[in-house]
Coordinates of C-alpha atoms in Angstrom, one line a residue:
M4 CA -11.6 0.6 41.9
R5 CA -14.0 -2.4 42.6
S6 CA -17.9 -1.9 42.6
G7 CA -18.5 -1.2 46.7
Q8 CA -15.0 -0.9 47.7
P9 CA -14.2 2.4 49.6
D10 CA -11.7 4.9 47.7
N11 CA -9.7 5.6 50.8
H12 CA -7.1 7.8 48.8
N13 CA -9.5 9.8 47.3
S14 CA -11.8 10.3 50.9
R15 CA -8.2 11.4 52.3
N16 CA -7.5 13.9 49.6
N17 CA -11.2 15.4 49.5
Q18 CA -10.9 15.7 53.3
E19 CA -7.3 17.8 53.1
L20 CA -8.8 20.0 50.2
A21 CA -11.9 21.1 52.7
L22 CA -9.6 21.8 55.3
I23 CA -7.5 24.3 53.1
N24 CA -8.0 28.0 54.1
K25 CA -5.6 30.9 53.0
T26 CA -7.8 33.8 54.1
Y27 CA -6.3 35.9 56.9
E28 CA -8.4 38.3 59.1
S29 CA -6.2 41.4 58.8
I30 CA -3.8 43.1 56.8
A31 CA -1.2 43.1 59.2
S32 CA -1.5 39.2 59.5
A33 CA -1.4 38.9 55.8
V34 CA 1.9 40.5 55.2
E35 CA 3.8 39.0 58.2
G36 CA 6.8 37.5 57.3
I37 CA 8.5 40.1 54.8
T38 CA 11.9 40.7 56.0
D39 CA 14.6 43.3 55.2
G40 CA 16.0 42.8 51.7
S41 CA 13.0 40.7 50.3
T42 CA 12.0 41.4 46.6
I43 CA 8.4 42.3 46.2
M44 CA 6.2 42.3 42.9
V45 CA 3.8 45.3 43.6
G46 CA 0.7 44.8 41.1
G47 CA -0.8 47.8 39.4
F48 CA -1.0 50.1 36.5
G49 CA -0.5 53.5 37.8
T50 CA -3.4 53.6 40.3
A51 CA -5.3 51.0 38.9
G52 CA -5.2 47.8 40.6
M53 CA -2.6 49.1 43.3
P54 CA -2.8 47.0 46.3
S55 CA -2.6 50.1 48.6
E56 CA -3.9 48.4 51.7
L57 CA -1.4 45.8 51.6
I58 CA 1.5 48.2 50.8
D59 CA 0.5 50.1 53.8
G60 CA 0.7 47.1 56.0
L61 CA 4.1 46.4 54.7
I62 CA 5.3 49.9 55.5
A63 CA 3.8 49.1 59.3
T64 CA 6.1 45.9 59.4
G65 CA 9.2 48.2 59.0
A66 CA 11.1 46.2 56.6
R67 CA 13.8 48.0 54.7
D68 CA 16.3 47.0 51.9
L69 CA 13.5 46.0 49.6
T70 CA 13.5 45.4 45.9
I71 CA 10.1 46.5 44.2
I72 CA 9.2 45.0 40.7
S73 CA 6.2 47.1 39.6
N74 CA 4.9 48.8 36.4
N75 CA 5.5 52.2 37.7
A76 CA 7.5 54.0 40.5
G77 CA 4.5 55.5 42.4
N78 CA 1.8 58.2 42.1
G79 CA 1.8 61.2 44.4
E80 CA 2.2 60.2 48.1
I81 CA 0.0 57.0 48.1
G82 CA 0.6 53.4 47.9
L83 CA 3.8 52.6 46.2
A84 CA 4.9 56.2 46.7
A85 CA 4.3 56.0 50.3
L86 CA 6.4 52.9 50.5
L87 CA 9.2 54.9 48.9
M88 CA 8.6 57.9 51.4
A89 CA 9.1 55.6 54.2
G90 CA 12.7 55.1 53.1
S91 CA 11.9 51.0 52.8
V92 CA 13.2 50.6 49.0
R93 CA 16.7 50.1 47.8
K94 CA 15.8 49.6 44.4
V95 CA 13.1 49.6 41.8
V96 CA 12.5 47.5 38.6
C97 CA 9.9 49.2 36.6
S98 CA 9.2 50.1 33.0
F99 CA 7.7 53.8 33.5
P100 CA 9.5 55.3 36.4
R101 CA 8.6 59.2 35.9
Q102 CA 5.3 61.0 35.1
S103 CA 4.0 64.1 36.3
D104 CA 3.2 63.1 39.8
S105 CA 6.2 60.7 40.4
Y106 CA 7.9 63.6 42.6
V107 CA 8.8 61.2 45.4
F108 CA 10.7 58.7 43.1
D109 CA 12.2 61.7 41.1
E110 CA 13.7 63.2 44.5
L111 CA 14.8 59.9 45.8
Y112 CA 16.9 58.9 42.4
R113 CA 18.2 62.6 42.1
A114 CA 19.7 62.2 45.7
G115 CA 21.2 59.0 45.1
K116 CA 18.9 57.4 47.6
I117 CA 17.5 54.3 45.3
E118 CA 18.6 52.2 42.4
L119 CA 16.7 52.0 39.3
E120 CA 16.4 49.2 36.5
V121 CA 14.2 50.3 33.8
V122 CA 12.8 47.5 31.8
P123 CA 10.4 47.9 28.6
Q124 CA 7.1 47.3 29.5
G125 CA 6.6 44.0 27.3
N126 CA 9.9 42.7 28.5
L127 CA 8.9 43.2 32.0
A128 CA 5.6 41.5 31.6
E129 CA 7.4 38.4 29.8
R130 CA 10.4 38.6 32.2
I131 CA 7.7 38.2 34.8
R132 CA 5.8 35.4 33.1
A133 CA 9.1 33.8 32.4
A134 CA 9.6 33.2 36.1
G135 CA 6.1 31.9 36.7
S136 CA 6.4 29.6 33.8
G137 CA 9.4 27.8 34.4
I138 CA 11.5 29.6 31.3
G139 CA 15.1 30.1 32.1
A140 CA 15.7 33.1 29.7
F141 CA 14.3 34.3 26.5
F142 CA 15.4 36.6 23.4
S143 CA 13.5 39.9 22.8
P144 CA 14.3 42.3 19.9
T145 CA 13.3 45.3 22.2
G146 CA 15.8 47.1 23.7
Y147 CA 18.6 45.9 21.0
G148 CA 21.2 48.6 20.0
T149 CA 20.2 50.8 23.1
L150 CA 21.6 51.7 26.5
L151 CA 19.0 48.9 28.1
A152 CA 21.2 46.1 26.2
E153 CA 24.4 46.8 27.7
G154 CA 26.0 43.8 29.5
K155 CA 23.4 41.5 28.1
E156 CA 23.9 38.6 25.4
T157 CA 23.0 39.3 22.1
R158 CA 22.3 36.8 19.3
E159 CA 21.0 37.3 15.5
I160 CA 18.1 35.0 14.7
D161 CA 16.6 34.6 11.6
G162 CA 18.6 38.0 10.6
R163 CA 17.1 39.9 13.5
M164 CA 19.0 41.0 16.5
Y165 CA 17.8 40.1 19.7
V166 CA 18.5 40.5 23.4
L167 CA 18.7 37.7 26.0
E168 CA 16.4 38.5 29.1
M169 CA 16.5 36.6 32.4
P170 CA 13.4 36.0 34.4
L171 CA 12.0 38.1 37.1
H172 CA 11.5 36.1 40.4
A173 CA 10.3 37.6 43.8
D174 CA 9.8 36.3 47.5
F175 CA 6.5 38.1 47.6
A176 CA 3.8 39.5 45.5
L177 CA 1.5 42.1 46.6
I178 CA -1.7 42.2 44.4
K179 CA -5.5 43.1 44.0
A180 CA -8.3 41.3 43.1
H181 CA -12.2 41.6 42.7
K182 CA -13.1 38.3 44.5
G183 CA -11.5 35.3 46.1
D184 CA -12.1 32.4 47.9
R185 CA -10.3 30.3 50.8
W186 CA -8.7 28.2 48.3
G187 CA -7.0 31.4 46.7
N188 CA -9.2 31.4 43.4
L189 CA -9.3 35.1 42.3
T190 CA -11.2 36.9 39.7
Y191 CA -10.1 40.8 38.9
R192 CA -12.2 43.7 37.7
K193 CA -11.1 45.4 34.5
A194 CA -7.8 47.3 34.3
A195 CA -7.1 46.2 38.0
R196 CA -6.3 43.0 36.7
N197 CA -2.8 43.9 34.8
F198 CA 0.3 42.4 36.2
G199 CA -1.5 40.5 38.9
P200 CA -2.1 37.2 37.5
I201 CA 1.5 36.6 36.3
M202 CA 3.3 38.4 39.5
A203 CA 1.2 35.7 41.4
M204 CA 2.8 33.1 39.5
A205 CA 6.5 34.4 39.7
A206 CA 6.6 34.8 43.5
K207 CA 7.0 32.4 46.2
T208 CA 4.5 33.9 48.1
A209 CA 1.5 35.5 46.5
I210 CA -1.0 37.8 48.7
A211 CA -4.1 39.0 47.2
Q212 CA -6.2 41.9 48.7
V213 CA -9.8 41.5 47.6
D214 CA -12.9 43.2 47.7
Q215 CA -14.8 40.2 48.7
V216 CA -14.2 36.7 50.1
V217 CA -16.9 34.1 48.8
E218 CA -18.0 30.9 49.4
L219 CA -16.2 28.1 47.8
G220 CA -18.4 27.4 44.5
E221 CA -19.5 30.7 44.2
L222 CA -17.1 31.5 41.5
D223 CA -17.8 30.5 38.1
P224 CA -14.8 28.4 37.0
E225 CA -15.1 30.1 33.7
H226 CA -14.4 33.6 35.3
I227 CA -11.6 32.6 37.6
I228 CA -8.1 34.0 36.3
T229 CA -5.9 33.0 39.0
P230 CA -6.0 29.7 40.1
G231 CA -5.7 29.2 43.9
I232 CA -2.4 27.1 43.6
F233 CA -0.6 30.5 42.7
V234 CA -1.8 32.1 45.7
Q235 CA -1.0 31.9 49.3
R236 CA -2.9 34.5 51.3
V237 CA -6.0 36.3 51.0
V238 CA -7.6 39.1 52.7
A239 CA -10.4 41.3 52.5
V240 CA -9.9 44.9 52.6
T241 CA -13.3 46.0 54.1
G242 CA -14.6 45.7 57.5
A243 CA -12.3 44.5 60.4
A244 CA -9.1 43.9 58.1
A245 CA -9.4 47.9 57.0
S246 CA -9.6 49.2 60.2
S247 CA -6.8 47.0 61.7
I248 CA -4.4 48.6 58.9
A249 CA -5.9 52.3 59.6
N250 CA -5.1 52.0 62.9
A251 CA -1.5 50.2 62.7
V252 CA -0.3 52.8 60.4

């Protein structure tokens, strides 16, 4: 660019960036468009980082025949367990379906009312990451020689046997973050981070509930874990948004 010459291209780009606003006023509007048969990733490690308000909003949509990808299969009767109780889920893909308070899933599974695909936790994380990174497939030694490897390609590499694992894609990801801005940049708090960053990458539409929406520039770039390019919707769960979902469910 010559000195004194206006850069119209950069000016136009800056104007477009200034107009980006991924924030939603309510939980109900944030989950709009989730339809029957959707594949949905749900963040959380047990109850840590579980996007409970988004799940409540999903229940309120009445969507059915869902495939859920998560680490667990629900605790007690809240969050993911509530979604199972509502009869919304056809299949669960997870690494740890059973625990002391997973009785909702246990009863549905024993009654043949829900399908289960068990994936070792490391493989689960890597299959999600592979989807978000554009990796077509990868070989893992985990699960070789067990029922988990049945029907999958195996290969010996440098004297060790591996199982071919495919990436896990999703239509939507429901995740929980600590702070977010209108461009979709996210920070997390401690263990609530868990699968959130890679799920946001692997889904067509990532929906993040946050404790607080902050102004652009307020988040330290060195602290941003999930860049806004991977997030399509951000909703605060305090104030009006929380009241909206409480009235809807």
